[in-house]
Short mmCIF file of N, CA and C in Angstrom, two decimals:
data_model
loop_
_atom_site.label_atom_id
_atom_site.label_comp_id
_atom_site.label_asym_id
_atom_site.label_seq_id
_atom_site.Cartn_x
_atom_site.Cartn_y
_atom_site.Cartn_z
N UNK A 1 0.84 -1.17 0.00
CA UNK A 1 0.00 0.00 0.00
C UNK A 1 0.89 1.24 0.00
N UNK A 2 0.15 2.37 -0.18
CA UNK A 2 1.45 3.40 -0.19
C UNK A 2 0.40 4.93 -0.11
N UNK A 3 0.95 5.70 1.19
CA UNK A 3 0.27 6.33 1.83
C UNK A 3 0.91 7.63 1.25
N UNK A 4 -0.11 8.89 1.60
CA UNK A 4 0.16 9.93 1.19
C UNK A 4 -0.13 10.72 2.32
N UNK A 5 0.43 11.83 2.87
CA UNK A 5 0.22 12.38 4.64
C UNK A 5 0.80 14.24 3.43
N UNK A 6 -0.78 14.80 3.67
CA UNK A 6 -0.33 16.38 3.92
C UNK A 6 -0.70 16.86 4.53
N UNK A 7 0.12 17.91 4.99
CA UNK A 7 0.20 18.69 5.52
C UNK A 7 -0.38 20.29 5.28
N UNK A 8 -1.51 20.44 5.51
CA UNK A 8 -2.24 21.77 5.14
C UNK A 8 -2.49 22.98 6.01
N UNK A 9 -1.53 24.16 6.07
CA UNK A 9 -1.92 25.04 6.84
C UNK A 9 -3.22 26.36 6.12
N UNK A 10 -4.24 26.00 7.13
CA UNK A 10 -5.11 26.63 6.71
C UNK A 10 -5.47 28.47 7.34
N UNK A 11 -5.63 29.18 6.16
CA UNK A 11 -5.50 30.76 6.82
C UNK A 11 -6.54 30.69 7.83
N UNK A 12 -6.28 31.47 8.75
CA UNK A 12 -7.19 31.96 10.10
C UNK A 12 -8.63 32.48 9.87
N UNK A 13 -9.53 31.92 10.14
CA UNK A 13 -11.11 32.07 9.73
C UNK A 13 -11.77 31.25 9.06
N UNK A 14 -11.14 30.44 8.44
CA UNK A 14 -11.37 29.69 7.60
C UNK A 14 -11.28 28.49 7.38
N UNK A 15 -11.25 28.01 8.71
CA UNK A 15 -11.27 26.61 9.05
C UNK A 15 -12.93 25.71 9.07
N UNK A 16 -13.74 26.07 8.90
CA UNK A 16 -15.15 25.51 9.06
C UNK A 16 -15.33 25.21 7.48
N UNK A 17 -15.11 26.32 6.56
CA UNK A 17 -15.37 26.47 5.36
C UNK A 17 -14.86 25.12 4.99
N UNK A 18 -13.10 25.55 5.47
CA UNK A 18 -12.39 24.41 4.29
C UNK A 18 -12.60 22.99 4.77
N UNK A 19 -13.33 22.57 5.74
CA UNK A 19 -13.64 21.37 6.49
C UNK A 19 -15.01 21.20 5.34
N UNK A 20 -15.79 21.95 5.30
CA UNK A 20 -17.01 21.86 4.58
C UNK A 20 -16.51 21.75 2.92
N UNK A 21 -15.87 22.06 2.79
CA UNK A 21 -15.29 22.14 1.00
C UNK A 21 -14.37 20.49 1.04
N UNK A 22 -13.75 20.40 1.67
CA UNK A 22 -13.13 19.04 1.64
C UNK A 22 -13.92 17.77 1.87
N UNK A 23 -15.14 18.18 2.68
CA UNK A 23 -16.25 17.14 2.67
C UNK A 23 -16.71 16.71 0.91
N UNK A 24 -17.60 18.17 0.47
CA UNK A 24 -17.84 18.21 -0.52
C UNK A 24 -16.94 18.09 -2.14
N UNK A 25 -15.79 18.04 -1.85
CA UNK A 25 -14.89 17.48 -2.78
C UNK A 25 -14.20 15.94 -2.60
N UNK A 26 -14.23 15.54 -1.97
CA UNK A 26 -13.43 14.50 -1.08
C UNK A 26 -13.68 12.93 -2.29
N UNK A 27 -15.28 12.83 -2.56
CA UNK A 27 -15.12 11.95 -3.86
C UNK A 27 -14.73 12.29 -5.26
N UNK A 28 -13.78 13.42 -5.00
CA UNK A 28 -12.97 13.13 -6.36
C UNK A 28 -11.34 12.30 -6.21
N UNK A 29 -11.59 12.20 -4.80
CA UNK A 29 -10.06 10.83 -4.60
C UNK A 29 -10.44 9.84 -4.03
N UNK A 30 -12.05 9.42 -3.31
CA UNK A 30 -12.39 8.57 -2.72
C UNK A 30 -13.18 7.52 -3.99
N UNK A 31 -13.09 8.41 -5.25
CA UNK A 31 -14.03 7.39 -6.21
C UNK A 31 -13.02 7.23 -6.97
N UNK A 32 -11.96 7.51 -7.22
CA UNK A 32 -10.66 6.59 -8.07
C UNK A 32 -10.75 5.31 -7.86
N UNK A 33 -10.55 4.80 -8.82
CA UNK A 33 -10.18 3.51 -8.58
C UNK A 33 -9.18 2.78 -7.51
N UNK A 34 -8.46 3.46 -7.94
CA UNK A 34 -6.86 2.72 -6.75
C UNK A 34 -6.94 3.59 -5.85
N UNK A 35 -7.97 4.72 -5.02
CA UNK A 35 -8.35 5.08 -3.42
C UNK A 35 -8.32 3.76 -2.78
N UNK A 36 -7.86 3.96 -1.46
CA UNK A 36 -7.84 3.02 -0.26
C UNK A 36 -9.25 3.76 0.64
N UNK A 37 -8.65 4.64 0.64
CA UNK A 37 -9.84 5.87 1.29
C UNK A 37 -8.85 6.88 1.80
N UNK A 38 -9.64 7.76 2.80
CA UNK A 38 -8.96 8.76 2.57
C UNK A 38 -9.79 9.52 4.56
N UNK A 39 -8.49 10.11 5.16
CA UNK A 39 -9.20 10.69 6.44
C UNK A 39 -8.80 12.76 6.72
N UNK A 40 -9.69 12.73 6.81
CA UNK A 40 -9.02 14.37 7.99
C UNK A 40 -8.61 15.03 8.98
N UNK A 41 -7.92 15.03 9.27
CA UNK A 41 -7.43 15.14 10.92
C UNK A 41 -6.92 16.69 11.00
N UNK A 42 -7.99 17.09 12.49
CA UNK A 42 -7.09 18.73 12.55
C UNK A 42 -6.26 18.44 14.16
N UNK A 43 -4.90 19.30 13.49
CA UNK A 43 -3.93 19.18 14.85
C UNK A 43 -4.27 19.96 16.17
N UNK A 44 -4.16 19.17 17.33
CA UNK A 44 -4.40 19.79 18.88
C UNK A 44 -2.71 20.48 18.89
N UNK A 45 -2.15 20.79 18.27
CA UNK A 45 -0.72 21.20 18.90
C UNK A 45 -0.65 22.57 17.97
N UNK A 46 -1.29 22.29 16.73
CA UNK A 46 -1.14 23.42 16.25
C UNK A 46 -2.00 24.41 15.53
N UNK A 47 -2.60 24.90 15.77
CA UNK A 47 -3.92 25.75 14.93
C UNK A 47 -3.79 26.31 13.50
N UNK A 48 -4.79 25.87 13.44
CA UNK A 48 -5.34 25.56 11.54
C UNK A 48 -4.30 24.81 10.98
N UNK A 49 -3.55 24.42 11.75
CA UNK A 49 -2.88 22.93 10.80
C UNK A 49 -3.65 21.48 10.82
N UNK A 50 -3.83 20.96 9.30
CA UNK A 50 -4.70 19.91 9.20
C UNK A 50 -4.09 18.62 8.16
N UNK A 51 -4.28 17.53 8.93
CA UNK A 51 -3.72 16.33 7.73
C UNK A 51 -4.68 15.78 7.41
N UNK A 52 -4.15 15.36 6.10
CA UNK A 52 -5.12 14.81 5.17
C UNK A 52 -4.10 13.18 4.63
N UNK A 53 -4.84 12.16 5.16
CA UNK A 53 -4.21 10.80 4.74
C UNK A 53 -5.12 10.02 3.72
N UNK A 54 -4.33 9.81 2.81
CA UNK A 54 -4.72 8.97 1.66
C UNK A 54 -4.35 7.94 1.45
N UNK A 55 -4.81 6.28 0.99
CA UNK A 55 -4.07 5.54 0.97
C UNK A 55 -4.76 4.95 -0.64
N UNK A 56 -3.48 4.85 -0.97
CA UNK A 56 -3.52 3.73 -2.73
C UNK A 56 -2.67 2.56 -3.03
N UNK A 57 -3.29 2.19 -3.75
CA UNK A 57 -2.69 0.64 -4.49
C UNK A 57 -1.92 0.20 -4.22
N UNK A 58 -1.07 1.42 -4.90
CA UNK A 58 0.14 1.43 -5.71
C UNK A 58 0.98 3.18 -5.84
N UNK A 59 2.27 3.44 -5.73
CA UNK A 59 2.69 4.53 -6.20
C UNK A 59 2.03 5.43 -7.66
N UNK A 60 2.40 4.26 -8.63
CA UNK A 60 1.91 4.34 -10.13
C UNK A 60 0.49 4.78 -10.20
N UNK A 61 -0.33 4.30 -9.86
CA UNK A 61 -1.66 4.80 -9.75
C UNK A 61 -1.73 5.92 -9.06
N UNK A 62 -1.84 6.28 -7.86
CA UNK A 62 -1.75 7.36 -7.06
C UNK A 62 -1.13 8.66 -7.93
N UNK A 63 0.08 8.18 -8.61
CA UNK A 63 0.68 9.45 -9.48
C UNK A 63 -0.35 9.57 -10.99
N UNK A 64 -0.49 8.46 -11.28
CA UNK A 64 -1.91 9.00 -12.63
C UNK A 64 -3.40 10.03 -11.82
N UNK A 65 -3.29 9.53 -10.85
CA UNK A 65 -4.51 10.50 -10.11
C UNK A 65 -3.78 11.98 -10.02
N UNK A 66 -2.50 12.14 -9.01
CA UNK A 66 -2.09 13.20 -9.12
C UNK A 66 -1.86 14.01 -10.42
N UNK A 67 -1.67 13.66 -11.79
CA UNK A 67 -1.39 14.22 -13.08
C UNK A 67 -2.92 14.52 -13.62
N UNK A 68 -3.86 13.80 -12.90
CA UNK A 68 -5.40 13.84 -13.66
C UNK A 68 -6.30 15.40 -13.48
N UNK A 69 -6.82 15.70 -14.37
CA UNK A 69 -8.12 16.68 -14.65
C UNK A 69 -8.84 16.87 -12.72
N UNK A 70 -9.35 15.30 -12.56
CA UNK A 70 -9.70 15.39 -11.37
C UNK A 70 -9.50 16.31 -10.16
N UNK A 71 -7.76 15.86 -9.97
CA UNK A 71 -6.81 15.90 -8.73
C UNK A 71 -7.20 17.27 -9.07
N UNK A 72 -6.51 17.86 -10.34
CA UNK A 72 -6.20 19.62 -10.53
C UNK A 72 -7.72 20.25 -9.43
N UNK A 73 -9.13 19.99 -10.43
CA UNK A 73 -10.10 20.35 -10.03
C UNK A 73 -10.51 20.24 -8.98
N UNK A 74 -9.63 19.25 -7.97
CA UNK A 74 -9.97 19.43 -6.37
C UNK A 74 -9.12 20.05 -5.53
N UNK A 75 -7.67 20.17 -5.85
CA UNK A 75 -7.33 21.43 -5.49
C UNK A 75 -7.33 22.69 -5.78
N UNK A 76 -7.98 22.50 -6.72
CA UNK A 76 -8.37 24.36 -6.83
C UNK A 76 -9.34 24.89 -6.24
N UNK A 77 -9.83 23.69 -5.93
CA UNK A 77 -11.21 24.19 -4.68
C UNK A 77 -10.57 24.12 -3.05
N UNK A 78 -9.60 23.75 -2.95
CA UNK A 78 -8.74 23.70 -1.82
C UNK A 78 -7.67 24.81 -1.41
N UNK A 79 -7.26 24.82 -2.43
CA UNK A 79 -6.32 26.20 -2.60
C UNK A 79 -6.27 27.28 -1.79
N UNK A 80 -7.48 27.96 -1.85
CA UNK A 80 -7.61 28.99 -1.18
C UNK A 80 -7.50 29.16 0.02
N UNK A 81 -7.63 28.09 0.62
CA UNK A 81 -7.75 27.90 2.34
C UNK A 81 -6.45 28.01 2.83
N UNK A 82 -5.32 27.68 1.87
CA UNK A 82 -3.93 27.16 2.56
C UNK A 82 -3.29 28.68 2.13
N UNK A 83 -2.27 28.22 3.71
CA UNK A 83 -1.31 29.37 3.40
C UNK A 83 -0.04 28.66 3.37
N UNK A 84 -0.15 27.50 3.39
CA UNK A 84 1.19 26.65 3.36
C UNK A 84 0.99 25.13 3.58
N UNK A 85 1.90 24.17 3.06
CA UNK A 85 1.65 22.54 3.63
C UNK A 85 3.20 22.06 3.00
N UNK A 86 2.78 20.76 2.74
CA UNK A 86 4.17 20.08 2.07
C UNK A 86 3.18 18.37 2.12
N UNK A 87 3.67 17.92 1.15
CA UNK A 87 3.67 16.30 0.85
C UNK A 87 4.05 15.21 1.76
N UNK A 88 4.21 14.29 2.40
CA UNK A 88 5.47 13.14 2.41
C UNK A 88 4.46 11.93 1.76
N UNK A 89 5.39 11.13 1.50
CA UNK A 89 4.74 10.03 0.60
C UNK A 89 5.72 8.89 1.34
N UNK A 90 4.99 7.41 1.21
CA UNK A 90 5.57 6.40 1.72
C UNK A 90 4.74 5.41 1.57
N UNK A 91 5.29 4.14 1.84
CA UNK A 91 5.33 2.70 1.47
C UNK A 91 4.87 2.22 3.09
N UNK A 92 3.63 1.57 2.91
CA UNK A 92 3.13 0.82 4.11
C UNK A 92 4.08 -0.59 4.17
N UNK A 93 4.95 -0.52 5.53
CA UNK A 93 5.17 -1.89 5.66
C UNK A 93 4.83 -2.68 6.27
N UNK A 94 4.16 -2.66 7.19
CA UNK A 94 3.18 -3.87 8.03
C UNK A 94 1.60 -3.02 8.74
N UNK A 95 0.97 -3.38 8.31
CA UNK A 95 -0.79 -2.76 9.17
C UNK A 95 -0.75 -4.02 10.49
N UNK A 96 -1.62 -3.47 11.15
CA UNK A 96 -1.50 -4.33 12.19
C UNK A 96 -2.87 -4.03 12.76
N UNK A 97 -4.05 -4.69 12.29
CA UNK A 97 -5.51 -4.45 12.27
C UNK A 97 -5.67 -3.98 14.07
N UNK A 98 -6.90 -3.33 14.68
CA UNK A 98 -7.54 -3.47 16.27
C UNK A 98 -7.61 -5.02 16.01
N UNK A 99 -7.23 -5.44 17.97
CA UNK A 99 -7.19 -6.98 17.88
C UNK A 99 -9.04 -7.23 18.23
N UNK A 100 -10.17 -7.86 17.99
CA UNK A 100 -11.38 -7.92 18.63
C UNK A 100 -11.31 -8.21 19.60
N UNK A 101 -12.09 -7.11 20.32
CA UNK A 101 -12.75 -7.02 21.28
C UNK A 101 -13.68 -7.52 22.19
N UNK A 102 -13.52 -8.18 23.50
CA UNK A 102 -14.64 -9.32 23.70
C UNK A 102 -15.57 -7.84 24.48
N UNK A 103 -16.79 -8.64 24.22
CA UNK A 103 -17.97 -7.86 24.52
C UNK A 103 -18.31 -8.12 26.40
#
């Protein structure tokens, strides 16, 4: 599997919006084919900083999404919110499922 972690600093005020715009865009990477799915997380350490984790296939796929019509058209609806982020990209090497739970 091979994960994608950004990093999105979002301008001041404008944190509800871009939570609401990322809802409403969110199946243009959750309906790709090679999506794993995809989560949002806003940071307790740092204000209006927010990650966004994606998981795919494959590298190869993940980068045809990033080059696609799609990708462009959902960050341009994203765009505006950020005043800064950065990428990291990486290779899942072991998941390690919740063990069940006895009731």
């Amino acid at each position: 599997m091979f994960r994608v972690l950004l990093r999105m600093e979002i301008r001041p005020g404008v944190e509800g919006e871009f939570e609401r715009t990322w809802l409403e865009v969110g199946s243009a990477v959750t309906g790709h084919p090679a999506n794993l799915g995809q989560w949002l997380a806003r940071s307790e350490e740092e204000e209006g900083v927010y990650f966004i984790v994606s998981d795919w296939v494959d590298e190869e796929r993940f980068r045809e999404f990033e080059h696609s019509a799609g990708h462009v058209a959902h960050r341009t609806r994203l765009h505006p919110f950020r005043s800064g982020g950065s990428m990291t990209t990486m290779r899942v090497v072991y998941a390690m499922p919740a063990a069940e739970k006895a009731s």
